[in-house]
Amino acid sequence: MCGIVGYVGNKACQDVILGSLERLEYRGYDSSGIASIDNDQLVLRRAVGKLSELKAKTQLEPVSGRIGIGHIRWATHGGVTEKNAHPHLVNGEVAIVHNGIIENYADLKKELIEKDFLFNSDTDSEVLAHLFARAFNEGLEPVAALRTVLKKIEGAFAFAAISKSHPETLLVARNASPLAIGFSDEMAIVASDATAMAHLTSRVTYLKDNDYAVITAKNCDIFDGNNELAKREIVQVKAAPILLDKAGFRHYMEKEIHEQPDAISHTISAMTDVSGNLTAGLDSSSLSQIKQIVLVAAGTSFYAAQIGRYWIERLAGIPVVCEIASEYHYRNPAVNGYTTAIVISQSGESIDSLMAMRHAKILGLETLGIVNVADSSIAREADRILPTRAGPEIGVASTKAFTAQLVVLICLAIALGKNNGRLDSSRANHLFQNLLKIPGAIGKSMKLFDQIRPIAHRLKNARSCLFLGRDVLFPLACEGALKLKELSYIHAEGFASGEMKHGPIALVEDGLPIVSFVSEDEMARKAVSNLKEAEARGGYIIVVGTQTAVDMIDFAVEKIIIPNCEPILAPIVGAIPVQILAYLTAFEKGTDIDQPRNLAKSVTVE
Ligand code: AGP
């Protein structure tokens, strides 16, 4: 994924670019770099590791030009080394930063090497620098150079380039990867998102796919894919200020877990009208048009989708399929009868989800986005938005965005069911009244930190861990496994409890931790039998549920008691121990909780 920045203006670029990169750190943190034209020379600083490494380097050796580009990397092609860090420089003439993947880079690299171009990195991106160097050596002006380079490359990209021969000019382009341009009187800035320029301006324009631009401090010419000058609207972006403050918590994740009562209350408000009636943000005729749904998402958002499917089918009787976003648009899905694609994404920038949404549009489906970042690509491109109001989520592990997504989905399920008559008013009202109690229940769940700490202490030595659940708690089990592995690097898998006997039970050996979510409803007795089978084979059984539910599992070694709630809403309350268990286990292991290895907050490469 990576984040890119470019600046041209009346200030020294170093602090501006570092400030922007700090706001883009959610996109990667393997390495970072900055290049500038300083006293007619292209200067470069790069460092492996988090942005703090680059900051330290630039403090010792500052860069003082008034034009520059910066990059924060999540490695795709080439290891995490300084030579693979961006910017890439060619002959001290041209520097580029790139987000995305140049899919035909191998062919281009071969062609350039045959013409004696020397490569210094293992990245796909470096071909861009060589293509620009070649274009400028041939005497091309910036616009012509850009067109020449764009004609050669295929794939997803947003890039920025600077050249010593045009020291006042930024050259940028995008296809599939996002790029925003910000303006004020004395400068222009480009970045992977508008938040990265919030310290300089709120006047922003977004490039569309295949757009490219030639930018100076006073002028910006944007061209579309047909090489015509394009007018792109300048909007006022209310970018949230960067939240550097952890409010006394040790990690953003810990803070974000605690923010969930508010995140859920705000999201419920967004799902109601001015009189407090549940509408899910859609009028009756829009709800009536939803006949069959495909829910598309990735990672944690996908598990929210799976829970949403249980809810929508049960409460509204509307058929739903869930699709992993990265699979959806490549497998020619049959859409006969499907009317609506709902894309769920915290960031609104996951490229898999964005591409899937575009594919759904091509297939003629109405698109709804359940998105947390209001000015994100998915939010801008979806036909309609059902917002989650979780506020900025900084920790890489999704917590409050997940529970807020669940709130939107349960509201949608109730609204659809009430609208089509599957749910009578009193049941709909009963469910909604119970939903209103969830922020309080989640507030009480914060006590679980103390209860779960000793379990996490034991879990930190595990090599593997299973998570089980039935019905609405099955996707939560999968989310539990994802959270544990991404934060603590312990291998974990989530299974439907009833599936254990079909294979996974072979994994059970003495001491294998098995976290099982149990409910009080008709599923309870079956879950007990499934767990008994695992216990008989030596599993270390940890149950999570309400007091009544866990009391049924008298053989469990550990019991995590969640506050009482309507059984169908249990995944929302049950998400809290999932998050706390993963957080505390990672804390015990000493891993990097807010920025776990190999991950990034927003995944903008396929
Ligand atoms: C969640 O903890 C993960 N870091 C990840 O699975 C995430 O949910 C996924 O990448 C989807 O992101 P999105 O919701 O921003 O599209």
Coordinates of C-alpha atoms and ligand atoms in Angstrom, one line a residue:
M1 CA 0.0 0.0 0.0
C2 CA 2.4 2.8 1.0
G3 CA 1.7 6.5 1.4
I4 CA 3.0 9.2 -0.9
V5 CA 3.4 13.0 -0.5
G6 CA 4.7 15.8 -2.7
Y7 CA 5.1 19.5 -1.8
V8 CA 6.0 22.6 -3.8
G9 CA 5.7 26.0 -2.1
N10 CA 7.3 28.7 -0.1
K11 CA 8.3 26.7 2.9
A12 CA 11.2 24.3 3.4
C13 CA 9.6 21.0 2.5
Q14 CA 11.1 18.7 5.2
D15 CA 8.8 19.4 8.1
V16 CA 5.8 19.6 5.8
I17 CA 6.5 16.2 4.3
L18 CA 7.4 14.6 7.6
G19 CA 4.1 16.0 9.0
S20 CA 2.2 14.4 6.2
L21 CA 4.0 11.1 6.4
E22 CA 3.1 10.9 10.1
R23 CA -0.5 11.1 9.0
L24 CA 0.0 8.4 6.5
E25 CA 1.8 6.0 8.8
Y26 CA -1.4 3.9 8.9
R27 CA -0.6 2.9 5.3
G28 CA 2.7 1.2 6.1
Y29 CA 5.8 1.5 8.3
D30 CA 8.5 -0.7 6.8
S31 CA 10.6 2.3 5.7
S32 CA 10.3 5.9 4.7
G33 CA 12.1 8.5 2.8
I34 CA 12.2 12.0 1.4
A35 CA 13.8 13.6 -1.6
S36 CA 14.2 17.3 -2.4
I37 CA 15.8 19.7 -4.8
D38 CA 18.2 21.7 -2.6
N39 CA 20.7 24.1 -4.1
D40 CA 20.2 22.6 -7.5
Q41 CA 21.0 19.1 -6.2
L42 CA 18.6 16.2 -5.7
V43 CA 19.1 15.1 -2.1
L44 CA 17.8 11.9 -0.6
R45 CA 17.2 10.6 2.9
R46 CA 15.8 7.2 3.6
A47 CA 15.6 5.0 6.6
V48 CA 14.4 1.5 7.4
G49 CA 11.8 1.1 10.1
K50 CA 9.2 3.5 11.5
L51 CA 9.1 7.2 10.5
S52 CA 10.9 8.1 13.7
E53 CA 14.1 6.6 12.1
L54 CA 13.7 9.0 9.1
K55 CA 13.0 11.9 11.5
A56 CA 16.2 11.1 13.4
K57 CA 18.2 11.0 10.1
T58 CA 16.8 14.3 8.8
Q59 CA 17.5 16.0 12.1
L60 CA 21.2 15.1 11.7
E61 CA 21.2 15.9 8.0
P62 CA 18.3 18.2 7.2
V63 CA 16.9 18.8 3.7
S64 CA 16.0 22.4 3.0
G65 CA 14.6 22.6 -0.5
R66 CA 11.1 24.1 -1.2
I67 CA 10.0 21.2 -3.4
G68 CA 10.1 17.6 -2.3
I69 CA 8.5 14.2 -2.3
G70 CA 8.1 11.7 0.6
H71 CA 7.1 8.1 1.0
I72 CA 6.1 5.6 3.7
R73 CA 6.4 2.0 2.6
W74 CA 4.6 -1.2 3.1
A75 CA 6.8 -3.6 1.2
T76 CA 5.4 -5.4 -1.9
H77 CA 8.2 -6.0 -4.3
G78 CA 11.6 -6.2 -2.6
G79 CA 12.6 -6.7 1.0
V80 CA 12.5 -4.2 3.8
T81 CA 15.9 -2.5 3.1
E82 CA 17.1 1.0 2.6
K83 CA 17.8 0.4 -1.1
N84 CA 14.2 -0.6 -1.6
A85 CA 12.9 2.4 0.4
H86 CA 11.4 5.2 -1.7
P87 CA 12.1 7.8 -3.1
H88 CA 14.0 6.1 -6.0
L89 CA 16.6 8.3 -7.6
V90 CA 18.1 8.0 -11.0
N91 CA 21.4 9.7 -11.9
G92 CA 20.8 12.5 -9.4
E93 CA 18.3 13.8 -12.0
V94 CA 14.9 12.4 -11.2
A95 CA 13.2 11.1 -8.0
I96 CA 9.9 9.3 -7.7
V97 CA 7.6 7.9 -5.0
H98 CA 5.0 5.3 -5.8
N99 CA 2.0 3.6 -4.1
G100 CA 0.6 0.5 -5.8
I101 CA 2.1 -2.1 -8.1
I102 CA 3.4 -1.7 -11.6
E103 CA 2.2 -5.0 -12.9
N104 CA 4.4 -5.0 -16.1
Y105 CA 7.5 -3.9 -14.3
A106 CA 9.4 -7.1 -15.1
D107 CA 9.1 -6.5 -18.8
L108 CA 9.9 -2.8 -18.5
K109 CA 12.9 -3.6 -16.3
K110 CA 14.2 -6.1 -18.8
E111 CA 13.8 -3.6 -21.6
L112 CA 15.6 -0.9 -19.6
I113 CA 18.4 -3.2 -18.5
E114 CA 19.0 -4.1 -22.2
K115 CA 19.5 -0.4 -22.8
D116 CA 22.1 -0.2 -20.0
F117 CA 19.9 1.3 -17.3
L118 CA 21.3 0.4 -13.9
F119 CA 18.8 -0.7 -11.2
N120 CA 19.6 -0.1 -7.6
S121 CA 16.6 -1.8 -6.0
D122 CA 14.4 -4.9 -6.2
T123 CA 11.2 -2.8 -6.4
D124 CA 8.7 -2.6 -9.2
S125 CA 8.6 1.2 -8.6
E126 CA 12.1 2.0 -9.7
V127 CA 11.1 1.5 -13.4
L128 CA 9.1 4.7 -13.0
A129 CA 12.2 6.7 -12.1
H130 CA 14.1 5.3 -15.1
L131 CA 11.2 6.0 -17.5
F132 CA 11.1 9.6 -16.3
A133 CA 14.9 9.9 -16.5
R134 CA 14.8 8.6 -20.1
A135 CA 11.9 11.0 -21.0
F136 CA 13.8 14.0 -19.6
N137 CA 17.0 13.0 -21.3
E138 CA 15.2 13.0 -24.5
G139 CA 14.3 16.6 -23.8
L140 CA 10.6 16.1 -23.1
E141 CA 8.7 18.8 -21.2
P142 CA 6.9 17.7 -18.0
V143 CA 3.5 17.0 -19.6
A144 CA 5.0 15.0 -22.5
A145 CA 7.3 13.1 -20.1
L146 CA 4.3 12.1 -18.0
R147 CA 2.3 11.0 -21.0
T148 CA 5.3 8.9 -22.2
V149 CA 5.7 7.2 -18.9
L150 CA 1.9 6.6 -18.5
K151 CA 1.8 5.0 -21.9
K152 CA 4.3 2.4 -20.8
I153 CA 3.0 1.3 -17.4
E154 CA 0.2 -1.0 -16.3
G155 CA -1.2 -1.6 -12.9
A156 CA -2.4 0.3 -9.9
F157 CA -0.5 3.4 -9.0
A158 CA -0.4 6.8 -7.6
F159 CA 3.0 8.5 -8.0
A160 CA 4.8 11.8 -7.7
A161 CA 8.0 12.7 -9.4
I162 CA 10.4 15.6 -9.3
S163 CA 13.2 16.4 -11.7
K164 CA 16.3 18.6 -11.4
S165 CA 15.6 19.9 -14.9
H166 CA 12.2 21.3 -13.8
P167 CA 12.9 22.2 -10.2
E168 CA 9.5 24.0 -9.6
T169 CA 7.3 21.2 -10.8
L170 CA 5.6 18.2 -9.3
L171 CA 4.5 15.5 -11.7
V172 CA 1.7 13.2 -10.5
A173 CA -0.7 10.6 -11.7
R174 CA -3.1 8.0 -10.4
N175 CA -4.9 4.8 -11.5
A176 CA -6.8 2.8 -8.8
S177 CA -4.6 4.1 -6.0
P178 CA -5.9 7.3 -4.4
L179 CA -4.3 10.7 -4.8
A180 CA -5.5 14.1 -3.5
I181 CA -4.2 17.6 -4.3
G182 CA -4.4 20.4 -1.7
F183 CA -4.0 24.1 -2.5
S184 CA -3.4 27.3 -0.7
D185 CA -2.1 30.7 -2.0
E186 CA 1.6 29.8 -1.8
M187 CA 1.8 26.1 -2.2
A188 CA 0.4 22.8 -3.5
I189 CA 0.6 19.5 -1.8
V190 CA -0.3 16.0 -3.0
A191 CA -0.9 13.0 -0.8
S192 CA -2.5 9.6 -0.7
D193 CA -5.3 11.1 1.3
A194 CA -6.6 14.5 2.4
T195 CA -5.9 13.9 6.1
A196 CA -2.2 14.0 5.3
M197 CA -2.5 17.7 4.3
A198 CA -4.8 18.8 7.0
H199 CA -1.9 20.7 8.7
L200 CA -1.7 22.9 5.5
T201 CA -5.0 23.2 3.8
S202 CA -8.6 22.1 3.7
R203 CA -9.1 22.9 -0.1
V204 CA -8.7 19.6 -1.8
T205 CA -9.4 18.0 -5.1
Y206 CA -9.3 14.3 -5.8
L207 CA -7.8 13.0 -9.0
K208 CA -9.9 10.4 -10.9
D209 CA -8.6 7.2 -12.3
N210 CA -6.2 7.9 -15.3
D211 CA -5.8 11.6 -14.3
Y212 CA -2.4 13.1 -14.3
A213 CA -1.3 16.6 -13.3
V214 CA 1.6 19.0 -13.6
I215 CA 1.7 21.1 -10.4
T216 CA 3.7 24.2 -9.4
A217 CA 3.2 26.4 -6.2
K218 CA 0.8 28.6 -8.2
N219 CA -0.7 26.4 -10.8
C220 CA -2.1 22.9 -11.3
D221 CA -3.0 21.5 -14.7
I222 CA -5.0 18.3 -14.5
F223 CA -5.5 16.1 -17.5
D224 CA -7.8 13.1 -17.9
G225 CA -7.1 9.8 -19.5
N226 CA -7.9 11.2 -23.0
N227 CA -5.2 13.9 -22.5
E228 CA -7.8 16.6 -22.2
L229 CA -7.5 19.4 -19.6
A230 CA -9.9 18.3 -16.8
K231 CA -11.8 20.4 -14.3
R232 CA -12.0 18.6 -10.9
E233 CA -14.1 20.1 -8.2
I234 CA -12.2 21.6 -5.2
V235 CA -13.9 20.6 -2.0
Q236 CA -13.5 21.7 1.6
V237 CA -12.4 18.7 3.5
K238 CA -13.0 18.6 7.2
A239 CA -10.1 16.3 7.8
A240 CA -9.9 15.1 11.4
P241 CA -6.8 16.4 13.2
I242 CA -4.2 13.7 13.7
L243 CA -4.8 12.0 17.0
L244 CA -1.4 11.8 18.5
D245 CA -2.9 11.8 22.0
K246 CA -3.5 8.4 23.5
A247 CA -5.5 10.0 26.3
G248 CA -3.5 8.2 29.0
F249 CA -3.8 4.8 27.4
R250 CA -0.7 2.7 26.6
H251 CA -1.8 2.1 23.0
Y252 CA -4.3 3.5 20.5
M253 CA -5.9 0.0 20.5
E254 CA -6.5 0.1 24.2
K255 CA -8.0 3.6 23.8
E256 CA -10.1 2.6 20.9
I257 CA -11.5 -0.4 22.8
H258 CA -12.6 2.0 25.5
E259 CA -14.1 4.4 23.0
Q260 CA -16.7 1.8 21.9
P261 CA -19.7 2.9 24.0
D262 CA -19.4 6.3 22.3
A263 CA -18.7 4.9 18.8
I264 CA -21.8 2.7 19.1
S265 CA -24.0 5.5 20.4
H266 CA -22.9 7.8 17.6
T267 CA -23.5 5.2 15.0
I268 CA -27.0 4.3 16.4
S269 CA -27.8 8.1 16.2
A270 CA -26.7 8.1 12.5
M271 CA -29.2 5.2 11.9
T272 CA -32.2 7.1 13.4
D273 CA -34.3 10.0 12.2
V274 CA -34.7 13.3 14.2
S275 CA -37.4 11.7 16.3
G276 CA -35.2 8.8 17.2
N277 CA -36.9 6.2 15.0
L278 CA -34.8 3.6 13.4
T279 CA -34.5 4.2 9.7
A280 CA -31.0 2.9 8.9
G281 CA -30.7 6.0 6.9
L282 CA -33.0 4.7 4.1
D283 CA -36.6 5.6 3.3
S284 CA -39.3 3.0 2.8
S285 CA -39.0 2.9 -1.0
S286 CA -35.2 2.5 -0.9
L287 CA -35.6 -0.4 1.7
S288 CA -38.3 -2.0 -0.5
Q289 CA -35.9 -2.0 -3.5
I290 CA -33.5 -4.2 -1.7
K291 CA -34.4 -7.7 -2.7
Q292 CA -31.2 -9.7 -2.5
I293 CA -27.9 -8.5 -1.1
V294 CA -24.3 -9.3 -1.7
L295 CA -22.1 -8.1 1.2
V296 CA -18.5 -7.6 0.2
A297 CA -15.5 -6.8 2.5
A298 CA -12.1 -7.9 3.6
G299 CA -10.6 -9.0 6.9
T300 CA -12.5 -7.9 10.0
S301 CA -15.0 -6.1 7.9
F302 CA -15.7 -9.4 6.2
Y303 CA -16.5 -11.0 9.5
A304 CA -18.9 -8.1 10.2
A305 CA -20.5 -9.0 6.9
Q306 CA -20.9 -12.6 7.9
I307 CA -22.7 -11.6 11.1
G308 CA -24.8 -9.2 9.1
R309 CA -25.9 -12.1 6.8
Y310 CA -27.3 -14.0 9.8
W311 CA -29.1 -10.9 10.9
I312 CA -30.6 -9.8 7.6
E313 CA -31.7 -13.3 6.6
R314 CA -33.2 -14.0 10.0
L315 CA -34.9 -10.7 10.6
A316 CA -35.8 -9.6 7.1
G317 CA -35.9 -12.9 5.1
I318 CA -33.8 -11.3 2.4
P319 CA -31.2 -13.6 0.8
V320 CA -27.7 -12.5 1.4
V321 CA -24.3 -13.8 0.2
C322 CA -21.0 -12.7 1.7
E323 CA -18.0 -12.3 -0.6
I324 CA -14.4 -11.8 0.1
A325 CA -13.6 -8.6 -1.8
S326 CA -10.4 -9.8 -3.3
E327 CA -12.3 -12.7 -4.9
Y328 CA -15.4 -11.0 -5.9
H329 CA -14.5 -9.2 -9.1
Y330 CA -12.3 -11.9 -10.5
R331 CA -14.7 -14.8 -10.3
N332 CA -17.6 -13.6 -12.6
P333 CA -20.2 -13.7 -9.9
A334 CA -23.8 -14.5 -11.1
V335 CA -26.0 -11.6 -10.0
N336 CA -29.4 -12.7 -11.3
G337 CA -31.9 -11.4 -8.7
Y338 CA -29.3 -9.5 -6.7
T339 CA -30.2 -5.8 -6.4
T340 CA -27.7 -4.4 -3.9
A341 CA -24.0 -4.7 -3.2
I342 CA -23.1 -3.5 0.3
V343 CA -19.4 -2.8 0.7
I344 CA -18.1 -2.7 4.2
S345 CA -14.8 -0.9 4.9
Q346 CA -13.4 1.0 7.9
S347 CA -10.9 2.9 5.8
G348 CA -13.0 3.1 2.6
E349 CA -9.7 2.7 0.8
S350 CA -9.1 -1.1 0.7
I351 CA -8.4 -1.6 -2.9
D352 CA -10.0 -5.1 -3.0
S353 CA -13.2 -3.6 -1.6
L354 CA -13.1 -0.6 -3.9
M355 CA -12.5 -2.8 -7.0
A356 CA -15.3 -5.1 -5.9
M357 CA -17.6 -2.2 -5.6
R358 CA -16.7 -0.9 -9.0
H359 CA -17.3 -4.4 -10.4
A360 CA -20.7 -4.5 -8.7
K361 CA -21.6 -1.2 -10.4
I362 CA -20.6 -2.6 -13.8
L363 CA -22.9 -5.6 -13.0
G364 CA -25.7 -3.1 -12.6
L365 CA -26.1 -3.4 -8.8
E366 CA -27.0 -0.5 -6.5
T367 CA -24.0 0.1 -4.2
L368 CA -24.2 0.9 -0.5
G369 CA -21.0 1.7 1.4
I370 CA -20.7 1.0 5.2
V371 CA -17.7 3.2 5.7
N372 CA -16.0 4.9 8.6
V373 CA -13.8 7.4 6.7
A374 CA -16.3 10.0 5.3
D375 CA -14.1 11.3 2.4
S376 CA -12.6 8.0 1.4
S377 CA -12.8 6.5 -2.1
I378 CA -15.5 4.0 -1.3
A379 CA -17.6 6.7 0.5
R380 CA -17.2 9.0 -2.6
E381 CA -18.0 6.3 -5.2
A382 CA -20.8 4.4 -3.5
D383 CA -24.4 5.2 -4.6
R384 CA -25.2 5.7 -0.9
I385 CA -23.5 5.6 2.4
L386 CA -24.5 4.2 5.7
P387 CA -21.8 5.7 7.9
T388 CA -20.2 4.2 10.9
R389 CA -19.4 6.9 13.4
A390 CA -16.5 5.3 15.2
G391 CA -14.2 8.2 14.7
P392 CA -10.6 7.9 13.5
E393 CA -9.2 4.4 14.2
I394 CA -5.4 4.5 14.4
G395 CA -4.5 1.1 15.8
V396 CA -4.0 -1.3 12.9
A397 CA -6.3 -3.9 14.6
S398 CA -9.9 -2.9 13.9
T399 CA -11.9 -2.6 17.1
K400 CA -14.5 0.2 17.4
A401 CA -15.0 0.2 13.6
F402 CA -16.0 -3.5 13.8
T403 CA -18.6 -3.0 16.5
A404 CA -19.9 0.1 14.7
Q405 CA -20.2 -1.9 11.4
L406 CA -22.2 -4.5 13.4
V407 CA -24.5 -1.7 14.6
V408 CA -25.2 -0.5 11.1
L409 CA -25.9 -4.0 9.9
I410 CA -28.3 -4.9 12.8
C411 CA -30.1 -1.6 12.2
L412 CA -30.3 -2.4 8.5
A413 CA -31.6 -5.9 9.3
I414 CA -34.3 -4.5 11.6
A415 CA -35.3 -1.7 9.2
L416 CA -35.6 -4.1 6.3
G417 CA -37.6 -6.6 8.3
K418 CA -39.9 -4.0 9.7
N419 CA -40.4 -2.5 6.2
N420 CA -41.2 -5.8 4.5
G421 CA -43.4 -7.1 7.3
R422 CA -41.2 -10.0 8.4
L423 CA -40.7 -8.3 11.7
D424 CA -43.7 -6.9 13.5
S425 CA -43.4 -3.5 15.1
S426 CA -43.2 -4.8 18.6
R427 CA -40.3 -7.2 17.9
A428 CA -38.5 -4.5 15.9
N429 CA -39.0 -2.1 18.7
H430 CA -37.9 -4.7 21.3
L431 CA -34.7 -5.3 19.3
F432 CA -34.0 -1.6 18.9
Q433 CA -34.6 -0.9 22.6
N434 CA -32.1 -3.7 23.4
L435 CA -29.6 -2.2 20.9
L436 CA -29.8 1.1 22.8
K437 CA -28.6 -0.8 25.9
I438 CA -25.5 -2.1 24.2
P439 CA -23.2 1.0 24.8
G440 CA -23.9 0.5 28.6
A441 CA -23.2 -3.2 28.4
I442 CA -19.9 -2.5 26.6
G443 CA -19.0 0.1 29.2
K444 CA -19.4 -2.6 31.8
S445 CA -17.3 -5.0 29.7
M446 CA -14.2 -2.9 30.3
K447 CA -13.9 -4.7 33.7
L448 CA -13.0 -7.7 31.6
F449 CA -9.4 -6.4 31.3
D450 CA -8.8 -7.7 34.9
Q451 CA -10.5 -11.0 34.3
I452 CA -8.8 -11.8 31.1
R453 CA -5.2 -10.7 32.1
P454 CA -4.3 -14.1 33.7
I455 CA -5.7 -16.0 30.7
A456 CA -3.6 -13.8 28.4
H457 CA -0.6 -14.6 30.6
R458 CA -1.1 -18.3 29.9
L459 CA -2.0 -17.9 26.3
K460 CA 1.2 -16.0 25.4
N461 CA 3.0 -19.3 25.5
A462 CA 0.6 -21.1 23.2
R463 CA 1.8 -22.0 19.7
S464 CA -1.8 -22.3 18.4
C465 CA -5.3 -21.5 19.5
L466 CA -8.8 -22.4 18.2
F467 CA -11.9 -20.2 18.4
L468 CA -15.3 -21.7 18.1
G469 CA -18.8 -20.4 17.8
R470 CA -22.2 -21.3 16.4
D471 CA -24.7 -19.3 14.5
V472 CA -24.1 -15.5 14.9
L473 CA -21.1 -16.3 17.1
F474 CA -19.3 -18.3 14.4
P475 CA -18.1 -15.3 12.5
L476 CA -17.1 -13.7 15.8
A477 CA -14.9 -16.8 16.5
C478 CA -13.2 -16.1 13.1
E479 CA -12.7 -12.5 14.1
G480 CA -11.3 -13.7 17.5
A481 CA -8.7 -15.8 15.6
L482 CA -7.8 -13.0 13.3
K483 CA -7.3 -10.5 16.1
L484 CA -5.1 -12.9 18.1
K485 CA -2.9 -13.8 15.1
E486 CA -2.4 -10.3 13.9
L487 CA -1.5 -8.9 17.3
S488 CA 0.3 -11.7 19.1
Y489 CA 1.5 -13.7 16.0
I490 CA 0.1 -16.9 17.6
H491 CA -1.4 -19.2 15.0
A492 CA -5.2 -19.2 15.4
E493 CA -8.2 -20.5 13.5
G494 CA -11.9 -19.9 13.9
F495 CA -14.4 -22.7 13.2
A496 CA -18.1 -23.3 13.4
S497 CA -18.4 -25.4 16.6
G498 CA -20.3 -28.1 14.6
E499 CA -17.5 -28.4 12.1
M500 CA -14.9 -29.5 14.7
K501 CA -15.9 -33.2 14.3
H502 CA -15.4 -33.0 10.5
G503 CA -11.7 -32.5 10.8
P504 CA -10.3 -29.7 13.0
I505 CA -10.8 -31.9 16.2
A506 CA -7.7 -33.7 15.0
L507 CA -5.7 -30.7 16.1
V508 CA -6.8 -31.0 19.7
E509 CA -4.0 -32.2 22.0
D510 CA -3.2 -31.6 25.6
G511 CA -3.4 -28.0 26.6
L512 CA -4.5 -26.6 23.2
P513 CA -6.4 -23.4 24.0
I514 CA -9.9 -23.4 22.7
V515 CA -11.9 -20.2 23.1
S516 CA -15.6 -20.9 22.6
F517 CA -18.4 -18.4 22.4
V518 CA -21.6 -19.7 23.9
S519 CA -25.1 -18.4 23.8
E520 CA -28.2 -18.8 25.9
D521 CA -30.5 -19.7 23.0
E522 CA -31.5 -22.9 21.4
M523 CA -28.0 -23.4 20.1
A524 CA -26.5 -23.7 23.6
R525 CA -27.0 -27.4 24.1
K526 CA -25.3 -28.3 20.8
A527 CA -22.4 -26.1 21.6
V528 CA -22.0 -27.8 25.0
S529 CA -21.7 -31.2 23.2
N530 CA -19.1 -29.9 20.7
L531 CA -17.0 -28.5 23.5
K532 CA -17.3 -31.7 25.6
E533 CA -15.7 -33.6 22.7
A534 CA -12.8 -31.1 22.6
E535 CA -12.4 -31.2 26.4
A536 CA -12.3 -35.0 26.4
R537 CA -9.2 -34.7 24.1
G538 CA -7.3 -32.4 26.5
G539 CA -8.3 -29.0 25.2
Y540 CA -7.8 -26.0 27.5
I541 CA -11.4 -24.7 27.4
I542 CA -12.0 -21.0 27.7
V543 CA -15.7 -20.0 27.4
V544 CA -17.1 -16.6 26.7
G545 CA -20.8 -15.8 27.2
T546 CA -23.4 -14.4 29.6
Q547 CA -23.4 -15.9 33.1
T548 CA -26.3 -18.2 32.2
A549 CA -24.6 -19.4 29.1
V550 CA -21.2 -20.1 30.7
D551 CA -22.8 -21.9 33.6
M552 CA -23.8 -24.6 31.2
I553 CA -20.1 -25.4 30.6
D554 CA -19.1 -26.5 34.1
F555 CA -16.0 -28.2 32.7
A556 CA -14.5 -25.0 31.3
V557 CA -11.2 -24.0 32.8
E558 CA -11.7 -20.3 32.2
K559 CA -15.0 -18.4 32.1
I560 CA -15.2 -14.9 30.6
I561 CA -18.6 -13.5 31.6
I562 CA -20.1 -10.8 29.3
P563 CA -23.0 -8.6 30.4
N564 CA -26.5 -9.9 29.7
C565 CA -27.9 -8.9 26.3
E566 CA -30.5 -10.1 23.7
P567 CA -28.9 -13.3 22.3
I568 CA -29.0 -12.0 18.7
L569 CA -27.0 -9.0 19.7
A570 CA -24.3 -11.1 21.5
P571 CA -21.7 -10.7 18.7
I572 CA -21.5 -6.9 19.5
V573 CA -20.9 -7.4 23.2
G574 CA -18.8 -10.6 22.6
A575 CA -16.4 -8.6 20.4
I576 CA -15.1 -6.8 23.5
P577 CA -13.5 -9.9 25.2
V578 CA -12.2 -10.9 21.7
Q579 CA -10.3 -7.6 21.5
I580 CA -9.2 -7.6 25.1
L581 CA -7.8 -11.1 24.9
A582 CA -5.8 -10.3 21.7
Y583 CA -4.6 -7.0 23.2
L584 CA -3.5 -8.5 26.5
T585 CA -1.8 -11.5 24.9
A586 CA 0.1 -9.2 22.6
F587 CA 1.0 -7.0 25.6
E588 CA 2.3 -10.0 27.5
K589 CA 4.4 -11.0 24.5
G590 CA 5.7 -7.5 24.0
T591 CA 4.7 -7.2 20.3
D592 CA 4.1 -3.9 18.6
I593 CA 0.4 -3.6 19.3
D594 CA -0.6 -0.5 17.3
Q595 CA 1.6 -1.4 14.3
P596 CA 2.0 -5.2 14.2
R597 CA 4.6 -6.6 11.9
N598 CA 3.9 -6.9 8.2
L599 CA 0.6 -5.1 8.4
A600 CA -0.8 -1.7 7.6
K601 CA -4.0 0.0 8.5
S602 CA -5.2 0.6 5.0
V603 CA -4.4 -2.0 2.3
T604 CA -4.3 -0.3 -1.1
V605 CA -2.6 -3.0 -3.1
E606 CA -4.1 -6.1 -4.6
Ligands
AGP1 C1 -8.5 -5.7 11.1 O1 -8.0 -5.9 12.4 C2 -7.5 -5.8 10.1 N1 -6.3 -5.0 10.3 C3 -7.9 -6.0 8.6 O2 -8.3 -7.3 8.5 C4 -9.0 -5.0 8.1 O3 -10.2 -5.2 8.7 C5 -9.1 -5.2 6.5 O4 -7.8 -4.9 6.0 C6 -10.2 -4.4 5.9 O5 -10.0 -3.1 6.1 P1 -11.1 -2.0 5.8 O6 -12.2 -2.3 6.7 O7 -10.4 -0.7 6.0 O8 -11.5 -2.2 4.3

